[in-house]
C-alpha cells in the first residue's frame, strides 16, 4: 500500500469529533452528572431486578417473561454503550471522540436500539398467540423458538446498524467537526456530512423504516387482531385479564416507538440540535427507567417475584450482619 494512502487512512480513523451539547457552567455540570447518575443507577437496579426475578421464580419461566427478561437485558446493554460515556465527558475539559470510537458507539447504540424495537414486536406476536390461539400456544412458543427469536432480533439489529454506520462514515465530513449532541447518533452525524444528496437521506430513512416503522405496523396489526378476539370473549373477567396483560406492553411500545420515530423518521433538515438532543435522552434514559415500573406495577406475578427476591436479599444481609 502506498505511504500516502496509509497516512490518509490513519488520519481518517483517528480524526476527532467534539461534543458541544454538554453544559459549561460547573453547577450545571454537577446537576447533569447527578441527574444522569441517578437515572442510570435506577435503570441498572430495576432491570437487573427483573432479570433476577424471572430467572429465580419458576412460575415466571414462560415465553412472555423470557421476552421481558431479554428486553431488560438489551436495555441494560444499550444504555451501557452511551451513559458511562456521558458521565465521563461531563467533567472532561476536552469532550472529544475518534472517528473509530464514534462509529463503534453508533453500531451498538443503533443496533441494540433496533433489537429493542424488534423484540417489542416479538412480544406482541407472543401475546397474539397466547390470547387468540391458547390451545396451540404451548406447541408454537417453545423455548427453542423463543431463544431463536431473541437472537435473531439482536443479529438483525446489529446487521442493519453496521450497514447504516458504514454508509454514513464513508461519506465526506466537513471541516467543522463539532457534534451538537451528548453522544454519536445518526441525525447529528448526518449534519456534519458535506455531500448533500437526497439519496443519503433516503438511505438513512429506509434503515429507520425497517427498524421502526415495519415492527410498529406489525404490532398495530397484531393488537387489532387481539382486540377483535378479546371482544368476542363472553367472560368479563377474561376480557379484563387479557387487556390488563397487553396494556403494559402497549404503553412501552408507544413510549419507545414514539421517541424513535420522532428522532429517525424525518429528514435531517428538520433536525433541531438544541431541542432534539434532550428528546434523545428520553429513549436513552427515560424508556429503560420506566419499563421496569410499567411492567411491574400492573403485574401481580412480577410484584410477587420481586418481593421474594428482595426479601431473600434482606434476610441474607441480616444473617451476614
Tab-separated table of N, CA, C and O in Angstrom, residues 52-134:
chain	number	residue	atom	x	y	z
A	52	UNK	N	-33.275	-11.022	37.405
A	52	UNK	CA	-33.043	-11.968	38.510
A	52	UNK	C	-34.355	-12.602	38.963
A	52	UNK	O	-34.419	-13.810	39.221
A	53	UNK	N	-35.419	-11.796	39.060
A	53	UNK	CA	-36.731	-12.306	39.491
A	53	UNK	C	-37.254	-13.358	38.522
A	53	UNK	O	-37.758	-14.406	38.936
A	54	UNK	N	-37.124	-13.100	37.227
A	54	UNK	CA	-37.594	-14.046	36.208
A	54	UNK	C	-36.739	-15.315	36.230
A	54	UNK	O	-37.246	-16.425	36.051
A	55	UNK	N	-35.448	-15.140	36.473
A	55	UNK	CA	-34.531	-16.281	36.495
A	55	UNK	C	-34.796	-17.193	37.694
A	55	UNK	O	-34.755	-18.432	37.577
A	56	UNK	N	-35.076	-16.609	38.853
A	56	UNK	CA	-35.191	-17.394	40.088
A	56	UNK	C	-36.603	-17.916	40.360
A	56	UNK	O	-36.764	-18.922	41.056
A	57	UNK	N	-37.624	-17.236	39.837
A	57	UNK	CA	-39.008	-17.646	40.091
A	57	UNK	C	-39.475	-18.617	39.005
A	57	UNK	O	-39.630	-18.231	37.840
A	58	UNK	N	-39.720	-19.858	39.373
A	58	UNK	CA	-40.100	-20.909	38.413
A	58	UNK	C	-41.419	-20.576	37.705
A	58	UNK	O	-41.598	-20.874	36.527
A	59	UNK	N	-42.349	-19.922	38.413
A	59	UNK	CA	-43.647	-19.564	37.820
A	59	UNK	C	-43.498	-18.645	36.610
A	59	UNK	O	-44.376	-18.583	35.744
A	60	UNK	N	-42.389	-17.910	36.569
A	60	UNK	CA	-42.182	-16.939	35.501
A	60	UNK	C	-41.379	-17.512	34.338
A	60	UNK	O	-40.979	-16.758	33.439
A	61	UNK	N	-41.144	-18.808	34.349
A	61	UNK	CA	-40.421	-19.439	33.235
A	61	UNK	C	-41.380	-19.734	32.077
A	61	UNK	O	-41.645	-20.880	31.723
A	62	UNK	N	-41.916	-18.672	31.530
A	62	UNK	CA	-42.841	-18.742	30.392
A	62	UNK	C	-42.316	-17.829	29.291
A	62	UNK	O	-41.490	-16.936	29.558
A	63	UNK	N	-42.774	-18.008	28.035
A	63	UNK	CA	-42.282	-17.156	26.938
A	63	UNK	C	-42.449	-15.660	27.199
A	63	UNK	O	-41.535	-14.879	26.920
A	64	UNK	N	-43.591	-15.246	27.740
A	64	UNK	CA	-43.840	-13.825	27.974
A	64	UNK	C	-42.775	-13.216	28.877
A	64	UNK	O	-42.227	-12.145	28.583
A	65	UNK	N	-42.445	-13.901	29.962
A	65	UNK	CA	-41.455	-13.377	30.900
A	65	UNK	C	-40.031	-13.566	30.397
A	65	UNK	O	-39.137	-12.786	30.738
A	66	UNK	N	-39.816	-14.592	29.576
A	66	UNK	CA	-38.497	-14.756	28.951
A	66	UNK	C	-38.201	-13.558	28.042
A	66	UNK	O	-37.093	-13.005	28.062
A	67	UNK	N	-39.197	-13.134	27.267
A	67	UNK	CA	-39.024	-11.973	26.396
A	67	UNK	C	-38.857	-10.695	27.222
A	67	UNK	O	-38.062	-9.823	26.856
A	68	UNK	N	-39.582	-10.592	28.317
A	68	UNK	CA	-39.458	-9.419	29.190
A	68	UNK	C	-38.055	-9.344	29.790
A	68	UNK	O	-37.442	-8.270	29.845
A	69	UNK	N	-37.535	-10.486	30.242
A	69	UNK	CA	-36.173	-10.532	30.777
A	69	UNK	C	-35.140	-10.179	29.714
A	69	UNK	O	-34.164	-9.463	29.991
A	70	UNK	N	-35.367	-10.641	28.486
A	70	UNK	CA	-34.465	-10.324	27.373
A	70	UNK	C	-34.511	-8.838	27.040
A	70	UNK	O	-33.482	-8.217	26.736
A	71	UNK	N	-35.716	-8.246	27.105
A	71	UNK	CA	-35.870	-6.810	26.870
A	71	UNK	C	-35.069	-6.010	27.893
A	71	UNK	O	-34.368	-5.058	27.541
A	72	UNK	N	-35.153	-6.412	29.165
A	72	UNK	CA	-34.388	-5.743	30.221
A	72	UNK	C	-32.889	-5.895	29.979
A	72	UNK	O	-32.121	-4.948	30.186
A	73	UNK	N	-32.467	-7.076	29.540
A	73	UNK	CA	-31.053	-7.308	29.255
A	73	UNK	C	-30.539	-6.438	28.132
A	73	UNK	O	-29.449	-5.846	28.225
A	74	UNK	N	-31.320	-6.321	27.059
A	74	UNK	CA	-30.926	-5.482	25.920
A	74	UNK	C	-30.861	-4.019	26.334
A	74	UNK	O	-29.938	-3.284	25.943
A	75	UNK	N	-31.814	-3.577	27.157
A	75	UNK	CA	-31.820	-2.173	27.586
A	75	UNK	C	-30.646	-1.872	28.509
A	75	UNK	O	-30.096	-0.765	28.477
A	76	UNK	N	-30.242	-2.838	29.314
A	76	UNK	CA	-29.036	-2.676	30.131
A	76	UNK	C	-27.810	-2.492	29.235
A	76	UNK	O	-26.945	-1.656	29.517
A	77	UNK	N	-27.754	-3.259	28.150
A	77	UNK	CA	-26.610	-3.198	27.234
A	77	UNK	C	-26.559	-1.883	26.470
A	77	UNK	O	-25.506	-1.248	26.372
A	78	UNK	N	-27.713	-1.454	25.931
A	78	UNK	CA	-27.629	-0.254	25.093
A	78	UNK	C	-27.504	1.039	25.899
A	78	UNK	O	-26.926	2.018	25.413
A	79	UNK	N	-27.942	1.042	27.146
A	79	UNK	CA	-27.646	2.211	27.996
A	79	UNK	C	-26.171	2.222	28.391
A	79	UNK	O	-25.560	3.285	28.512
A	80	UNK	N	-25.586	1.016	28.557
A	80	UNK	CA	-24.160	0.914	28.911
A	80	UNK	C	-23.256	1.416	27.787
A	80	UNK	O	-22.116	1.820	28.033
A	81	UNK	N	-23.769	1.409	26.557
A	81	UNK	CA	-22.986	1.899	25.412
A	81	UNK	C	-22.804	3.415	25.488
A	81	UNK	O	-21.767	3.942	25.078
A	82	UNK	N	-23.794	4.112	26.039
A	82	UNK	CA	-23.818	5.577	25.971
A	82	UNK	C	-23.634	6.263	27.329
A	82	UNK	O	-22.836	7.200	27.452
A	83	UNK	N	-24.366	5.813	28.355
A	83	UNK	CA	-24.443	6.569	29.614
A	83	UNK	C	-23.090	6.718	30.319
A	83	UNK	O	-22.751	7.831	30.743
A	84	UNK	N	-22.269	5.656	30.479
A	84	UNK	CA	-20.950	5.868	31.103
A	84	UNK	C	-20.103	6.883	30.345
A	84	UNK	O	-19.341	7.650	30.954
A	85	UNK	N	-20.258	6.899	29.026
A	85	UNK	CA	-19.534	7.867	28.198
A	85	UNK	C	-20.007	9.294	28.481
A	85	UNK	O	-19.195	10.230	28.539
A	86	UNK	N	-21.322	9.462	28.662
A	86	UNK	CA	-21.876	10.788	29.004
A	86	UNK	C	-21.335	11.246	30.352
A	86	UNK	O	-20.911	12.403	30.513
A	87	UNK	N	-21.344	10.345	31.340
A	87	UNK	CA	-20.855	10.681	32.685
A	87	UNK	C	-19.378	11.052	32.668
A	87	UNK	O	-18.953	11.997	33.347
A	88	UNK	N	-18.585	10.301	31.911
A	88	UNK	CA	-17.140	10.567	31.829
A	88	UNK	C	-16.866	11.914	31.156
A	88	UNK	O	-15.952	12.648	31.561
A	89	UNK	N	-17.660	12.261	30.158
A	89	UNK	CA	-17.455	13.509	29.411
A	89	UNK	C	-17.889	14.748	30.181
A	89	UNK	O	-17.423	15.851	29.879
A	90	UNK	N	-18.784	14.573	31.148
A	90	UNK	CA	-19.371	15.726	31.844
A	90	UNK	C	-18.310	16.631	32.451
A	90	UNK	O	-18.406	17.858	32.399
A	91	UNK	N	-17.260	16.029	33.056
A	91	UNK	CA	-16.232	16.832	33.741
A	91	UNK	C	-14.923	16.933	32.955
A	91	UNK	O	-13.964	17.510	33.458
A	92	UNK	N	-14.873	16.357	31.763
A	92	UNK	CA	-13.656	16.464	30.958
A	92	UNK	C	-13.591	17.810	30.257
A	92	UNK	O	-14.600	18.323	29.777
A	93	UNK	N	-12.392	18.366	30.187
A	93	UNK	CA	-12.242	19.672	29.532
A	93	UNK	C	-12.389	19.533	28.013
A	93	UNK	O	-13.002	20.363	27.355
A	94	UNK	N	-11.803	18.471	27.457
A	94	UNK	CA	-11.919	18.210	26.025
A	94	UNK	C	-12.834	17.009	25.798
A	94	UNK	O	-12.466	15.870	26.078
A	95	UNK	N	-14.013	17.274	25.308
A	95	UNK	CA	-15.024	16.214	25.095
A	95	UNK	C	-14.923	15.702	23.658
A	95	UNK	O	-15.787	15.958	22.826
A	96	UNK	N	-13.851	14.974	23.389
A	96	UNK	CA	-13.594	14.514	22.029
A	96	UNK	C	-13.797	12.999	21.919
A	96	UNK	O	-13.787	12.281	22.920
A	97	UNK	N	-13.972	12.550	20.681
A	97	UNK	CA	-14.084	11.121	20.384
A	97	UNK	C	-13.514	10.882	18.982
A	97	UNK	O	-13.729	11.695	18.083
A	98	UNK	N	-12.770	9.799	18.815
A	98	UNK	CA	-12.206	9.496	17.493
A	98	UNK	C	-13.294	8.969	16.565
A	98	UNK	O	-14.337	8.488	17.034
A	99	UNK	N	-13.017	9.025	15.279
A	99	UNK	CA	-13.985	8.541	14.288
A	99	UNK	C	-14.301	7.062	14.518
A	99	UNK	O	-15.457	6.653	14.465
A	100	UNK	N	-13.278	6.256	14.808
A	100	UNK	CA	-13.477	4.825	15.013
A	100	UNK	C	-14.334	4.552	16.249
A	100	UNK	O	-15.243	3.719	16.222
A	101	UNK	N	-14.057	5.275	17.342
A	101	UNK	CA	-14.849	5.112	18.578
A	101	UNK	C	-16.288	5.567	18.375
A	101	UNK	O	-17.223	4.941	18.875
A	102	UNK	N	-16.448	6.654	17.625
A	102	UNK	CA	-17.786	7.183	17.343
A	102	UNK	C	-18.597	6.176	16.523
A	102	UNK	O	-19.769	5.916	16.817
A	103	UNK	N	-17.957	5.605	15.502
A	103	UNK	CA	-18.638	4.614	14.648
A	103	UNK	C	-19.008	3.374	15.455
A	103	UNK	O	-20.111	2.832	15.317
A	104	UNK	N	-18.091	2.930	16.328
A	104	UNK	CA	-18.356	1.741	17.174
A	104	UNK	C	-19.531	2.000	18.104
A	104	UNK	O	-20.410	1.140	18.267
A	105	UNK	N	-19.549	3.181	18.724
A	105	UNK	CA	-20.657	3.544	19.613
A	105	UNK	C	-21.983	3.542	18.869
A	105	UNK	O	-22.992	3.020	19.359
A	106	UNK	N	-21.995	4.065	17.654
A	106	UNK	CA	-23.217	4.114	16.857
A	106	UNK	C	-23.698	2.722	16.454
A	106	UNK	O	-24.903	2.450	16.456
A	107	UNK	N	-22.761	1.840	16.104
A	107	UNK	CA	-23.140	0.479	15.702
A	107	UNK	C	-23.914	-0.208	16.826
A	107	UNK	O	-24.994	-0.785	16.605
A	108	UNK	N	-23.382	-0.138	18.046
A	108	UNK	CA	-24.028	-0.827	19.162
A	108	UNK	C	-25.266	-0.088	19.659
A	108	UNK	O	-26.260	-0.724	20.031
A	109	UNK	N	-25.234	1.236	19.650
A	109	UNK	CA	-26.404	2.006	20.089
A	109	UNK	C	-27.595	1.770	19.166
A	109	UNK	O	-28.689	1.398	19.618
A	110	UNK	N	-27.400	1.964	17.872
A	110	UNK	CA	-28.487	1.792	16.901
A	110	UNK	C	-28.864	0.320	16.779
A	110	UNK	O	-30.054	-0.021	16.665
A	111	UNK	N	-27.864	-0.574	16.819
A	111	UNK	CA	-28.138	-2.000	16.691
A	111	UNK	C	-28.965	-2.544	17.834
A	111	UNK	O	-29.965	-3.252	17.620
A	112	UNK	N	-28.581	-2.198	19.068
A	112	UNK	CA	-29.327	-2.689	20.236
A	112	UNK	C	-30.672	-1.973	20.372
A	112	UNK	O	-31.653	-2.559	20.828
A	113	UNK	N	-30.721	-0.695	19.951
A	113	UNK	CA	-31.999	0.013	19.934
A	113	UNK	C	-32.973	-0.614	18.949
A	113	UNK	O	-34.168	-0.752	19.230
A	114	UNK	N	-32.450	-1.026	17.779
A	114	UNK	CA	-33.277	-1.718	16.780
A	114	UNK	C	-33.735	-3.074	17.310
A	114	UNK	O	-34.887	-3.474	17.107
A	115	UNK	N	-32.816	-3.779	17.992
A	115	UNK	CA	-33.168	-5.078	18.587
A	115	UNK	C	-34.288	-4.911	19.605
A	115	UNK	O	-35.187	-5.762	19.712
A	116	UNK	N	-34.250	-3.802	20.347
A	116	UNK	CA	-35.314	-3.486	21.307
A	116	UNK	C	-36.659	-3.368	20.593
A	116	UNK	O	-37.677	-3.920	21.040
A	117	UNK	N	-36.664	-2.657	19.455
A	117	UNK	CA	-37.897	-2.483	18.676
A	117	UNK	C	-38.394	-3.821	18.132
A	117	UNK	O	-39.595	-4.113	18.169
A	118	UNK	N	-37.480	-4.638	17.609
A	118	UNK	CA	-37.862	-5.952	17.080
A	118	UNK	C	-38.416	-6.848	18.194
A	118	UNK	O	-39.378	-7.589	17.981
A	119	UNK	N	-37.801	-6.759	19.369
A	119	UNK	CA	-38.241	-7.597	20.489
A	119	UNK	C	-39.637	-7.204	20.971
A	119	UNK	O	-40.441	-8.067	21.354
A	120	UNK	N	-39.954	-5.921	20.937
A	120	UNK	CA	-41.304	-5.478	21.290
A	120	UNK	C	-42.327	-6.042	20.299
A	120	UNK	O	-43.445	-6.390	20.677
A	121	UNK	N	-41.928	-6.147	19.030
A	121	UNK	CA	-42.808	-6.754	18.013
A	121	UNK	C	-42.985	-8.248	18.288
A	121	UNK	O	-44.088	-8.797	18.143
A	122	UNK	N	-41.914	-8.916	18.697
A	122	UNK	CA	-41.974	-10.349	19.035
A	122	UNK	C	-42.887	-10.571	20.243
A	122	UNK	O	-43.651	-11.542	20.294
A	123	UNK	N	-42.821	-9.651	21.213
A	123	UNK	CA	-43.676	-9.756	22.404
A	123	UNK	C	-45.156	-9.608	22.025
A	123	UNK	O	-46.021	-10.254	22.620
A	124	UNK	N	-45.439	-8.759	21.043
A	124	UNK	CA	-46.826	-8.628	20.545
A	124	UNK	C	-47.266	-9.919	19.863
A	124	UNK	O	-48.401	-10.377	20.036
A	125	UNK	N	-46.360	-10.517	19.097
A	125	UNK	CA	-46.616	-11.801	18.428
A	125	UNK	C	-46.918	-12.885	19.472
A	125	UNK	O	-47.843	-13.693	19.306
A	126	UNK	N	-46.161	-12.873	20.565
A	126	UNK	CA	-46.367	-13.831	21.658
A	126	UNK	C	-47.743	-13.659	22.288
A	126	UNK	O	-48.467	-14.629	22.546
A	127	UNK	N	-48.123	-12.401	22.551
A	127	UNK	CA	-49.442	-12.138	23.159
A	127	UNK	C	-50.586	-12.529	22.211
A	127	UNK	O	-51.640	-12.985	22.651
A	128	UNK	N	-50.353	-12.327	20.909
A	128	UNK	CA	-51.372	-12.698	19.917
A	128	UNK	C	-51.676	-14.196	19.981
A	128	UNK	O	-52.841	-14.609	20.036
A	129	UNK	N	-50.638	-15.032	19.987
A	129	UNK	CA	-50.851	-16.476	20.033
A	129	UNK	C	-51.398	-16.926	21.387
A	129	UNK	O	-52.216	-17.846	21.453
A	130	UNK	N	-50.973	-16.260	22.477
A	130	UNK	CA	-51.451	-16.641	23.814
A	130	UNK	C	-52.946	-16.369	23.962
A	130	UNK	O	-53.666	-17.149	24.604
A	131	UNK	N	-53.433	-15.275	23.364
A	131	UNK	CA	-54.834	-14.880	23.520
A	131	UNK	C	-55.724	-15.459	22.421
A	131	UNK	O	-56.830	-15.944	22.689
A	132	UNK	N	-55.238	-15.425	21.177
A	132	UNK	CA	-56.068	-15.851	20.033
A	132	UNK	C	-55.988	-17.353	19.748
A	132	UNK	O	-56.926	-17.925	19.193
A	133	UNK	N	-54.876	-17.981	20.118
A	133	UNK	CA	-54.712	-19.425	19.873
A	133	UNK	C	-54.160	-20.109	21.131
A	133	UNK	O	-53.046	-20.643	21.110
A	134	UNK	N	-54.919	-20.071	22.221
A	134	UNK	CA	-54.404	-20.591	23.502
A	134	UNK	C	-54.067	-22.086	23.492
A	134	UNK	O	-53.143	-22.503	24.190
